[in-house]
Coordinates of C-alpha atoms and ligand atoms in Angstrom, one line a residue:
Chain A
M1 CA -38.8 -39.8 -12.1
H2 CA -35.8 -41.8 -13.2
P3 CA -35.9 -42.1 -17.0
A4 CA -35.1 -45.9 -17.1
P5 CA -34.1 -46.9 -20.7
S6 CA -36.1 -50.1 -20.5
V7 CA -39.4 -48.3 -19.8
I8 CA -38.7 -45.6 -22.4
F9 CA -38.0 -48.2 -25.1
F10 CA -41.0 -50.3 -24.0
T11 CA -43.5 -47.5 -24.1
T12 CA -42.2 -46.0 -27.4
F13 CA -41.9 -49.3 -29.4
S14 CA -44.9 -51.1 -28.0
G15 CA -46.9 -47.9 -28.7
L16 CA -45.7 -47.9 -32.3
G17 CA -46.2 -51.6 -32.8
F18 CA -49.7 -51.7 -31.4
G19 CA -50.5 -48.5 -33.5
L20 CA -49.4 -50.4 -36.6
L21 CA -51.6 -53.4 -35.6
V22 CA -54.6 -51.1 -35.3
F23 CA -54.1 -50.1 -39.0
L24 CA -53.5 -53.6 -40.1
G25 CA -56.5 -54.9 -38.2
L26 CA -58.7 -52.4 -39.9
G27 CA -57.3 -53.4 -43.3
Y28 CA -55.1 -50.4 -44.0
P29 CA -53.2 -51.3 -46.1
G30 CA -55.3 -54.2 -47.3
V31 CA -52.3 -56.5 -47.9
T32 CA -52.1 -60.3 -48.0
G33 CA -49.4 -62.9 -48.5
W34 CA -45.8 -61.8 -48.2
S35 CA -46.3 -58.1 -47.9
A36 CA -48.8 -58.8 -45.0
F37 CA -46.1 -60.9 -43.5
A38 CA -43.6 -58.1 -43.7
F39 CA -46.0 -55.6 -42.1
L40 CA -47.0 -58.0 -39.3
T41 CA -43.4 -58.8 -38.5
I42 CA -42.5 -55.2 -38.0
A43 CA -45.5 -54.7 -35.8
Y44 CA -44.8 -57.8 -33.7
V45 CA -41.1 -57.1 -33.3
M46 CA -41.9 -53.6 -32.0
A47 CA -44.8 -54.6 -29.8
V48 CA -43.3 -57.8 -28.4
G49 CA -39.8 -56.3 -28.2
G50 CA -41.3 -53.5 -26.2
L51 CA -43.1 -55.8 -23.8
M52 CA -39.9 -57.8 -23.3
A53 CA -38.0 -54.7 -22.5
S54 CA -40.5 -53.8 -19.9
T55 CA -39.7 -57.0 -18.0
F56 CA -36.1 -55.9 -17.6
H57 CA -37.0 -53.5 -14.9
L58 CA -38.8 -56.1 -12.8
G59 CA -37.0 -57.2 -9.7
R60 CA -38.4 -60.7 -10.1
P61 CA -39.1 -61.2 -13.9
E62 CA -39.5 -65.0 -13.4
R63 CA -42.8 -64.3 -11.7
A64 CA -44.2 -62.0 -14.4
L65 CA -47.1 -64.3 -15.1
K66 CA -48.6 -63.4 -11.7
A67 CA -49.3 -60.0 -13.2
F68 CA -52.4 -61.4 -14.9
T69 CA -54.3 -62.0 -11.7
Q70 CA -55.5 -58.5 -10.6
W71 CA -57.3 -57.2 -13.7
R72 CA -60.2 -56.1 -11.5
S73 CA -58.2 -53.4 -9.8
S74 CA -54.8 -52.9 -11.5
W75 CA -54.2 -51.1 -14.8
L76 CA -50.9 -53.0 -15.1
S77 CA -52.7 -56.3 -15.0
R78 CA -55.3 -55.1 -17.5
E79 CA -52.5 -54.0 -19.8
A80 CA -51.1 -57.5 -19.6
W81 CA -54.4 -59.0 -20.6
C82 CA -55.1 -56.5 -23.5
A83 CA -51.6 -57.0 -24.9
V84 CA -51.8 -60.8 -24.9
G85 CA -55.3 -60.7 -26.2
A86 CA -54.4 -58.3 -29.0
L87 CA -51.3 -60.3 -30.0
V88 CA -53.2 -63.6 -30.1
L89 CA -56.2 -62.2 -32.1
M90 CA -53.9 -60.4 -34.5
G91 CA -51.8 -63.5 -34.8
L92 CA -54.9 -65.5 -36.0
Y93 CA -56.0 -62.6 -38.2
G94 CA -52.5 -62.4 -39.6
A95 CA -52.3 -66.1 -40.3
G96 CA -55.5 -65.7 -42.4
L97 CA -53.9 -62.9 -44.4
V98 CA -50.5 -64.5 -44.9
F99 CA -51.4 -68.2 -45.5
F100 CA -54.9 -68.1 -46.8
G101 CA -55.1 -64.7 -48.4
T102 CA -58.4 -64.0 -46.6
R103 CA -59.3 -61.2 -44.4
V104 CA -61.5 -62.1 -41.4
T105 CA -62.9 -58.6 -40.8
A106 CA -64.4 -59.3 -37.4
L107 CA -61.1 -60.7 -36.1
G108 CA -59.2 -57.8 -37.5
V109 CA -61.5 -55.2 -36.0
L110 CA -61.5 -56.9 -32.6
G111 CA -57.7 -57.2 -32.7
A112 CA -57.4 -53.5 -33.6
A113 CA -59.7 -52.6 -30.7
L114 CA -57.6 -54.6 -28.3
S115 CA -54.4 -53.1 -29.7
L116 CA -55.8 -49.6 -29.0
A117 CA -56.9 -50.8 -25.6
T118 CA -53.4 -51.9 -24.8
V119 CA -52.0 -48.5 -25.5
F120 CA -54.8 -47.0 -23.4
T121 CA -54.1 -49.3 -20.4
T122 CA -50.4 -48.5 -20.6
S123 CA -51.2 -44.8 -20.5
M124 CA -53.6 -45.4 -17.5
I125 CA -50.8 -46.9 -15.5
Y126 CA -49.2 -43.4 -15.5
T127 CA -52.4 -41.4 -15.5
Q128 CA -53.8 -43.0 -12.4
L129 CA -50.9 -41.8 -10.2
K130 CA -51.9 -38.9 -8.1
T131 CA -48.4 -38.8 -6.7
I132 CA -47.1 -37.5 -10.1
P133 CA -49.4 -34.6 -10.9
R134 CA -47.8 -34.0 -14.3
W135 CA -49.1 -37.4 -15.4
N136 CA -52.4 -37.4 -13.5
M137 CA -54.5 -35.7 -16.1
A138 CA -56.9 -36.7 -18.9
L139 CA -54.4 -35.4 -21.5
T140 CA -52.0 -38.3 -20.8
P141 CA -54.0 -41.1 -22.4
V142 CA -54.9 -38.7 -25.3
K143 CA -51.2 -38.2 -25.9
F144 CA -50.3 -41.9 -25.8
L145 CA -53.2 -42.8 -28.1
S146 CA -52.6 -40.0 -30.6
L147 CA -48.9 -40.7 -30.8
S148 CA -49.4 -44.5 -31.2
L149 CA -51.9 -43.9 -34.0
A150 CA -49.8 -41.3 -35.8
G151 CA -46.7 -43.6 -35.6
G152 CA -48.9 -46.6 -36.7
G153 CA -50.3 -44.7 -39.6
L154 CA -46.8 -43.7 -40.7
L155 CA -45.5 -47.3 -40.5
A156 CA -48.6 -48.5 -42.3
G157 CA -47.9 -46.1 -45.1
Q158 CA -51.2 -44.4 -44.8
L159 CA -49.7 -41.0 -45.6
T160 CA -52.8 -38.7 -45.6
I161 CA -54.2 -39.9 -42.3
A162 CA -50.6 -40.1 -40.9
L163 CA -50.1 -36.4 -41.8
V164 CA -53.3 -35.4 -40.0
L165 CA -52.5 -37.6 -37.0
L166 CA -48.9 -36.3 -36.7
V167 CA -50.2 -32.8 -36.5
I168 CA -52.8 -33.8 -33.9
A169 CA -50.2 -35.7 -31.8
G170 CA -47.8 -32.7 -31.9
G171 CA -50.5 -30.4 -30.8
V172 CA -51.5 -32.7 -27.9
Q173 CA -47.9 -33.0 -26.9
L174 CA -47.6 -29.2 -26.7
L175 CA -50.7 -28.9 -24.7
T176 CA -49.5 -31.7 -22.3
W177 CA -46.3 -29.7 -21.7
K178 CA -48.2 -26.5 -21.1
E179 CA -50.7 -28.1 -18.7
G180 CA -48.1 -30.3 -17.1
D181 CA -46.0 -27.4 -16.1
K182 CA -48.8 -26.2 -13.9
A183 CA -49.8 -29.5 -12.5
L184 CA -47.7 -29.8 -9.4
A185 CA -48.6 -26.4 -8.1
A186 CA -52.3 -27.1 -9.0
S187 CA -52.3 -30.4 -7.1
G188 CA -52.0 -28.5 -3.8
T189 CA -49.3 -30.9 -2.5
N190 CA -46.3 -29.1 -1.3
M191 CA -43.8 -29.2 1.6
A192 CA -46.4 -27.6 3.9
T193 CA -48.9 -30.4 3.4
A194 CA -46.3 -33.1 3.2
T195 CA -45.0 -32.2 6.7
G196 CA -48.2 -30.8 8.1
L197 CA -46.1 -28.0 9.5
G198 CA -47.0 -25.3 6.9
D199 CA -49.3 -23.4 9.2
R200 CA -46.5 -22.5 11.6
G201 CA -44.0 -21.1 9.1
T202 CA -41.9 -21.7 6.1
V203 CA -40.7 -25.3 6.0
R204 CA -37.2 -26.1 4.9
A205 CA -35.5 -29.5 4.6
F206 CA -32.8 -29.2 7.2
E207 CA -31.2 -32.7 7.1
P208 CA -32.1 -35.7 5.0
P209 CA -32.6 -39.1 6.8
H210 CA -29.5 -40.6 5.2
T211 CA -26.2 -39.4 4.1
G212 CA -26.0 -41.6 1.0
T213 CA -28.6 -42.2 -1.7
N214 CA -31.5 -44.7 -1.5
Y215 CA -34.2 -46.3 -3.7
L216 CA -36.5 -43.3 -3.4
L217 CA -34.0 -40.8 -4.5
R218 CA -32.7 -43.0 -7.4
E219 CA -36.2 -43.8 -8.6
F220 CA -38.2 -40.6 -8.0
V221 CA -36.0 -37.6 -7.7
H222 CA -34.3 -36.8 -11.0
V223 CA -33.6 -33.1 -11.0
V224 CA -30.5 -32.9 -13.1
G225 CA -32.1 -34.0 -16.4
R226 CA -34.5 -31.1 -16.3
R227 CA -31.9 -28.4 -17.0
H228 CA -32.1 -28.7 -20.7
S229 CA -35.8 -29.6 -20.9
Q230 CA -36.8 -26.6 -23.0
K231 CA -34.3 -27.4 -25.7
L232 CA -35.1 -31.1 -25.6
R233 CA -38.8 -30.3 -26.0
L234 CA -38.1 -28.4 -29.2
I235 CA -35.9 -31.2 -30.5
A236 CA -38.6 -33.8 -29.7
L237 CA -41.3 -31.8 -31.4
V238 CA -39.3 -31.1 -34.5
L239 CA -38.2 -34.7 -34.9
M240 CA -41.5 -36.2 -33.9
T241 CA -43.9 -34.0 -35.9
V242 CA -42.3 -31.2 -38.0
V243 CA -39.7 -33.2 -39.9
P244 CA -42.0 -36.2 -40.8
V245 CA -44.8 -33.8 -41.8
L246 CA -42.5 -31.9 -44.2
L247 CA -41.1 -35.1 -45.6
L248 CA -44.6 -36.5 -46.2
M249 CA -45.4 -33.4 -48.2
L250 CA -42.6 -34.1 -50.7
P251 CA -43.2 -36.5 -53.6
F252 CA -43.2 -39.9 -52.0
S253 CA -40.3 -42.4 -52.2
H254 CA -39.3 -45.2 -49.9
I255 CA -36.2 -43.4 -48.7
I256 CA -38.3 -40.4 -47.7
G257 CA -40.8 -42.8 -45.9
I258 CA -38.0 -44.4 -44.0
L259 CA -36.4 -41.0 -43.1
A260 CA -39.8 -39.8 -41.8
I261 CA -40.2 -42.9 -39.7
A262 CA -36.7 -42.7 -38.3
S263 CA -37.1 -39.1 -37.4
H264 CA -40.5 -39.7 -35.8
I265 CA -39.1 -42.6 -33.6
A266 CA -36.2 -40.4 -32.5
G267 CA -38.6 -37.6 -31.6
V268 CA -40.9 -39.9 -29.6
L269 CA -37.9 -41.4 -27.7
T270 CA -36.8 -37.9 -26.8
A271 CA -40.3 -36.9 -25.7
R272 CA -40.6 -40.1 -23.7
W273 CA -37.3 -39.5 -22.0
L274 CA -38.7 -36.1 -21.0
F275 CA -42.0 -37.6 -19.9
F276 CA -40.1 -39.4 -17.2
A277 CA -37.3 -37.0 -16.4
E278 CA -39.6 -34.0 -16.0
A279 CA -42.2 -35.8 -13.9
E280 CA -42.1 -34.7 -10.3
H281 CA -43.0 -37.3 -7.7
V282 CA -44.4 -35.7 -4.5
V283 CA -42.1 -37.8 -2.3
G284 CA -39.3 -35.5 -3.5
L285 CA -40.9 -32.8 -1.3
Y286 CA -39.9 -34.7 1.8
Y287 CA -36.3 -34.2 0.7
G288 CA -36.9 -30.5 -0.2
K289 CA -36.6 -31.4 -3.9
R290 CA -39.1 -31.6 -6.7
Chain B
M1 CA -56.7 -59.5 -3.8
T2 CA -55.6 -55.9 -4.5
T3 CA -59.0 -54.4 -4.1
L4 CA -59.3 -52.7 -0.7
P5 CA -61.6 -53.9 2.0
A6 CA -64.6 -51.6 2.4
S7 CA -63.8 -51.4 6.1
T8 CA -61.5 -53.0 8.6
T9 CA -62.4 -54.4 12.0
R10 CA -59.6 -52.4 13.7
K11 CA -57.3 -49.7 12.5
L12 CA -53.9 -50.5 14.0
G13 CA -51.3 -47.8 13.5
L14 CA -48.9 -45.4 15.0
V15 CA -49.1 -41.9 16.5
I16 CA -45.9 -40.0 16.1
D17 CA -45.2 -37.1 18.4
L18 CA -43.3 -34.3 16.6
D19 CA -43.0 -32.4 19.8
T20 CA -41.0 -35.0 21.7
C21 CA -39.0 -36.7 18.9
V22 CA -35.4 -35.9 19.5
G23 CA -34.2 -37.2 16.1
C24 CA -31.9 -39.9 17.6
H25 CA -32.7 -42.4 14.8
A26 CA -33.0 -45.2 17.4
C27 CA -36.3 -46.3 15.8
V28 CA -34.6 -46.5 12.4
I29 CA -32.0 -48.8 13.8
S30 CA -34.3 -51.0 15.8
C31 CA -36.7 -51.3 12.9
K32 CA -34.0 -52.4 10.6
G33 CA -32.6 -54.8 13.2
W34 CA -35.9 -56.5 13.9
N35 CA -37.1 -56.6 10.3
T36 CA -33.9 -57.8 8.8
E37 CA -33.9 -60.9 10.9
N38 CA -37.6 -61.7 11.1
Y39 CA -40.6 -61.7 8.7
G40 CA -39.7 -61.7 5.0
A41 CA -36.6 -61.0 3.1
P42 CA -33.7 -59.3 4.9
L43 CA -33.2 -55.5 4.4
S44 CA -30.0 -55.5 2.4
D45 CA -27.3 -52.9 2.2
Q46 CA -25.2 -52.2 -0.8
N47 CA -21.6 -51.3 -0.5
A48 CA -22.1 -50.8 3.2
Y49 CA -18.5 -49.9 4.0
G50 CA -17.7 -48.0 0.8
A51 CA -18.2 -44.3 0.0
D52 CA -21.4 -44.7 -1.9
N53 CA -23.4 -46.9 0.4
A54 CA -27.2 -47.4 0.3
G55 CA -29.7 -49.7 1.9
T56 CA -33.3 -50.6 2.5
F57 CA -35.0 -49.1 5.5
L58 CA -38.7 -49.2 6.5
N59 CA -38.5 -46.1 8.7
R60 CA -36.5 -42.9 8.2
V61 CA -36.2 -39.7 10.1
H62 CA -36.1 -36.4 8.3
S63 CA -35.3 -33.0 10.0
Y64 CA -37.0 -29.8 9.0
E65 CA -36.5 -26.2 10.0
V66 CA -39.6 -24.1 10.3
Q67 CA -39.2 -20.4 10.1
P68 CA -42.3 -18.6 11.5
E69 CA -43.3 -15.2 10.2
G70 CA -41.5 -12.2 11.6
D71 CA -38.3 -12.5 13.7
A72 CA -39.4 -15.4 15.8
A73 CA -36.8 -18.1 16.3
A74 CA -36.8 -21.0 13.8
Q75 CA -37.8 -24.4 15.1
L76 CA -36.1 -27.6 14.3
I77 CA -38.4 -30.6 14.0
H78 CA -37.4 -34.2 13.6
F79 CA -39.8 -36.1 11.5
P80 CA -39.9 -39.9 11.5
K81 CA -41.7 -41.5 8.6
S82 CA -42.8 -45.0 7.9
C83 CA -45.9 -46.5 6.2
L84 CA -49.1 -44.8 7.4
H85 CA -51.2 -47.9 6.7
C86 CA -53.7 -45.7 4.7
E87 CA -57.4 -46.6 4.6
D88 CA -57.5 -45.7 0.9
A89 CA -54.1 -47.1 0.1
P90 CA -53.2 -46.4 -3.6
C91 CA -50.2 -48.7 -3.3
V92 CA -52.6 -51.7 -2.9
T93 CA -54.9 -51.1 -5.9
V94 CA -52.2 -50.6 -8.4
C95 CA -50.5 -53.9 -7.7
P96 CA -50.9 -56.3 -10.6
T97 CA -50.1 -59.5 -8.7
G98 CA -52.1 -59.2 -5.5
A99 CA -48.9 -59.2 -3.5
S100 CA -49.8 -55.9 -1.8
Y101 CA -52.9 -56.1 0.3
K102 CA -54.7 -54.5 3.3
R103 CA -55.8 -56.8 6.1
V104 CA -59.5 -56.8 7.0
E105 CA -58.9 -57.7 10.6
D106 CA -56.5 -54.9 11.6
G107 CA -56.0 -52.7 8.5
I108 CA -52.2 -53.5 8.3
V109 CA -50.9 -53.0 4.7
L110 CA -48.5 -55.9 3.8
V111 CA -46.6 -57.3 0.9
N112 CA -46.7 -61.1 0.2
E113 CA -43.2 -61.2 -1.0
S114 CA -43.5 -64.6 -2.8
N115 CA -46.0 -63.0 -5.2
C116 CA -44.2 -59.7 -5.7
I117 CA -42.6 -59.3 -9.2
G118 CA -40.7 -56.2 -8.1
C119 CA -42.4 -53.9 -10.7
G120 CA -42.1 -51.0 -8.2
L121 CA -45.5 -49.5 -9.2
C122 CA -46.8 -49.5 -5.6
A123 CA -43.8 -47.4 -4.6
W124 CA -44.7 -45.0 -7.4
A125 CA -48.3 -44.8 -6.1
C126 CA -47.3 -44.1 -2.4
P127 CA -47.0 -40.4 -1.8
Y128 CA -45.0 -40.8 1.4
G129 CA -42.0 -42.8 0.2
A130 CA -42.9 -45.6 2.5
R131 CA -41.9 -48.4 0.2
E132 CA -38.5 -49.4 -1.0
L133 CA -37.6 -52.1 -3.5
D134 CA -34.8 -54.2 -2.0
A135 CA -31.8 -54.2 -4.4
A136 CA -30.7 -57.6 -3.4
E137 CA -34.0 -59.5 -3.2
G138 CA -35.9 -57.6 -6.0
V139 CA -39.0 -57.5 -3.9
M140 CA -40.9 -54.6 -2.3
K141 CA -40.2 -53.9 1.4
K142 CA -42.4 -51.8 3.7
C143 CA -43.3 -51.3 7.3
T144 CA -45.2 -54.4 8.6
L145 CA -46.3 -52.6 11.7
C146 CA -44.2 -55.4 13.2
V147 CA -47.0 -57.8 12.7
D148 CA -44.6 -60.5 13.9
R149 CA -44.2 -58.8 17.3
I150 CA -47.7 -57.4 18.1
Y151 CA -49.4 -60.8 18.1
N152 CA -46.3 -62.8 19.1
E153 CA -47.0 -64.9 22.2
N154 CA -43.4 -66.0 22.5
L155 CA -42.4 -62.5 23.4
P156 CA -43.0 -61.0 26.9
E157 CA -46.1 -59.0 27.1
E158 CA -44.3 -55.6 27.2
D159 CA -42.5 -56.4 23.9
R160 CA -45.7 -57.1 21.9
E161 CA -45.5 -53.7 20.3
P162 CA -43.6 -52.5 17.2
A163 CA -39.8 -52.4 17.6
C164 CA -39.7 -48.7 16.9
V165 CA -42.3 -47.9 19.6
R166 CA -40.6 -50.1 22.1
T167 CA -37.2 -48.6 21.5
C168 CA -38.0 -44.9 21.3
P169 CA -36.2 -43.2 24.3
S170 CA -38.4 -40.1 24.2
N171 CA -41.8 -41.9 23.9
A172 CA -42.4 -40.2 20.6
R173 CA -44.1 -43.2 19.0
H174 CA -47.3 -44.7 20.2
F175 CA -49.1 -47.8 18.9
G176 CA -52.7 -48.7 19.1
D177 CA -56.2 -49.0 17.5
L178 CA -57.1 -45.7 15.9
G179 CA -60.5 -47.1 14.9
D180 CA -61.5 -47.3 18.6
E181 CA -62.4 -43.9 20.0
T182 CA -61.7 -44.9 23.5
S183 CA -58.1 -46.2 22.9
D184 CA -55.2 -44.3 24.4
V185 CA -53.9 -43.4 20.9
S186 CA -57.3 -42.0 19.8
K187 CA -57.5 -39.9 23.0
L188 CA -54.0 -38.6 22.4
V189 CA -54.9 -37.7 18.8
A190 CA -58.0 -35.9 20.0
E191 CA -56.2 -34.1 22.7
R192 CA -53.2 -32.9 20.7
G193 CA -54.9 -32.3 17.4
G194 CA -53.3 -35.2 15.5
M195 CA -53.0 -34.5 11.8
D196 CA -52.8 -36.4 8.5
L197 CA -49.9 -36.0 6.1
M198 CA -50.8 -34.8 2.5
P199 CA -54.6 -35.0 3.2
E200 CA -55.2 -33.8 -0.4
Q201 CA -53.8 -37.0 -1.8
G202 CA -56.9 -38.7 -0.5
T203 CA -55.1 -41.7 1.1
K204 CA -56.8 -41.4 4.5
P205 CA -53.7 -42.4 6.5
V206 CA -54.3 -44.3 9.7
N207 CA -51.0 -43.1 11.3
K208 CA -51.4 -39.6 12.8
Y209 CA -48.8 -36.9 13.6
L210 CA -49.0 -34.8 16.8
P211 CA -47.9 -31.3 15.9
P212 CA -45.1 -29.7 17.9
R213 CA -46.3 -27.6 20.8
P214 CA -45.8 -23.8 20.3
K215 CA -42.6 -22.5 21.8
D216 CA -42.7 -20.6 25.1
T217 CA -43.2 -16.9 24.6
L218 CA -41.7 -14.1 26.7
P219 CA -44.2 -12.5 29.2
H220 CA -45.4 -9.0 28.7
E221 CA -43.5 -6.0 29.9
G222 CA -43.8 -5.0 33.5
H223 CA -44.0 -8.7 34.5
D224 CA -41.2 -10.4 36.2
L225 CA -39.4 -12.7 33.8
D226 CA -39.1 -15.3 36.5
V227 CA -41.5 -15.7 39.4
L228 CA -38.8 -17.3 41.5
A229 CA -36.3 -14.5 41.0
P230 CA -37.4 -12.4 44.1
F231 CA -36.8 -15.4 46.4
L232 CA -33.4 -15.9 45.0
K233 CA -32.1 -12.4 45.6
P234 CA -28.7 -12.4 47.4
V235 CA -29.5 -12.0 51.1
A236 CA -26.2 -10.3 52.2
E237 CA -24.8 -7.9 49.7
E238 CA -21.8 -7.0 51.9
P239 CA -19.8 -9.8 53.5
K240 CA -19.6 -9.6 57.3
G241 CA -17.4 -11.0 60.0
F242 CA -14.4 -13.0 59.0
L243 CA -15.3 -13.0 55.3
G244 CA -15.8 -9.2 55.5
W245 CA -12.3 -8.8 57.1
L246 CA -10.8 -11.2 54.4
D247 CA -12.5 -9.2 51.7
K248 CA -11.2 -5.9 52.9
T249 CA -7.7 -7.2 53.5
L250 CA -7.5 -8.8 50.0
E251 CA -8.8 -5.5 48.6
K252 CA -5.8 -3.6 50.2
L253 CA -3.2 -5.9 48.8
Ligands
SF4_301 S1 -48.1 -44.9 3.4 FE1 -47.7 -45.5 1.3 S2 -47.2 -47.7 1.4 FE2 -48.2 -47.2 3.4 S3 -50.4 -47.6 3.0 FE3 -50.1 -45.5 2.5 S4 -49.7 -45.4 0.3 FE4 -49.4 -47.5 1.0
SF4_302 S1 -43.6 -54.2 -6.6 FE1 -44.6 -56.1 -5.9 S2 -46.0 -55.4 -4.4 FE2 -45.4 -53.6 -5.6 S3 -47.0 -53.4 -7.2 FE3 -45.3 -54.6 -8.1 S4 -45.8 -56.7 -7.6 FE4 -47.1 -55.5 -6.3
SF4_303 S1 -43.8 -50.7 13.1 FE1 -42.1 -52.1 12.9 S2 -41.7 -52.2 10.6 FE2 -43.0 -50.4 11.0 S3 -41.5 -48.7 11.3 FE3 -41.9 -49.5 13.3 S4 -40.3 -51.0 13.7 FE4 -40.4 -50.6 11.5

């Protein structure tokens, strides 16, 4: 899959923003007034900024509101509902914290649940696609949720739980890579089934249908980026989990906190780039590529 | 609505004959021609006369080489591919706007372009690469099964079939109701062992592909290679008469 920067930024930052909203909704940290305002601003900039970035890859962004209509069948539509629901509820809850110094627990818990649901629906957009075997597995939502919570905990300054969550998220990421590498072969889709010609011999793509490129090749066939994937995996894991965990074990200071967050975000961005660049869409098989 | 109909009254679709397709791409051109000037947004080209040109097409022809086991000769197979109008179309259910839908009356999968936000998710969900986002219009384009021809009473009767079917010089594309067992296309599929592409993806395509017939094999030893050969043996090995004289004379020179 083509690793489009808009989608990489969207999933990374909205994941972090909604992760932070989960913690704030549950009252960790139990801040009010200005410091609540500061936390909420960070969460909203990330979550809303991510959502806005996601509209950049639409062909017709002016019609984006139509995406709310098909929640019965479409995960993308459900994501839109959850995101707006979470932002509205957390906005009301935040107003209570900032302006009235009161915490409406029910509102916060509901807002936290919807924030988590937003991350889940985002992950389901990818998970549901049988055409991309690497994504089409139960580990995908686990990965998105664990990363979002780990990043949220880190941003919320909940160091102990963040430490545990970072280790879990790192483990899940490793497992996803391990399972993901076997997914295409396990899916049973190959050039033989794609062409239906497999029972008569070895199928080789002889000539593509077009001499230039096209939408399908640009969007779905991204073979070049996979060359350095092993190195990038290591970099992603170190930045995302190892460095923040080591930093959190040092005596805490704000500088260390910020460094841990920066390293984590850089790691997640790298991992998210790989998530797209490494994903093989079965349509590549028609071009003899994967 | 982007939920799929439980069943459709008819299952209109194409049957593509991999045995007779000669790979001329005439269907590609006629499809682009008809669909760029009729229903929906035109099919744009980018940098059409430059070095790195690209464009939107609803139908494309791949070519594959199949190498059988052993030392048998490889076979070249031309492979046209357009939307298969799947019964369990994953492209429809993922659509957030309801722009993609499957018609109850004939099973055709269409995009309502005025509702499409161009998110591309339906193209991600299609295993066959049958959908292309038009770079100029920002909306999703796909084969319409020439819905604006097959019911079009302004066209002469013989033209009320998809442009690609109408134009194919080797009759490799057939159009009809695959839900009706007695239709010509269904009979063709039954007779020739029509197959699904990527059946494991669970899309239940309506379009079927007819496998290439096996290549002729050489007869066993002891048999004459050609039954007509005995009848074609030269009757007179040695020229006679004038020709004989000429032959001998020329020989002496
Ligand atoms: S071939 Fe692709 S676009 Fe056509 S109905 Fe099937 S999944 Fe949808
Ligand atoms: S590109 Fe258009 S038709 Fe396809 S899923 Fe998005 S809104 Fe629906
Ligand atoms: S049926 Fe019409 S739209 Fe579909 S491939 Fe043929 S010519 Fe193109």
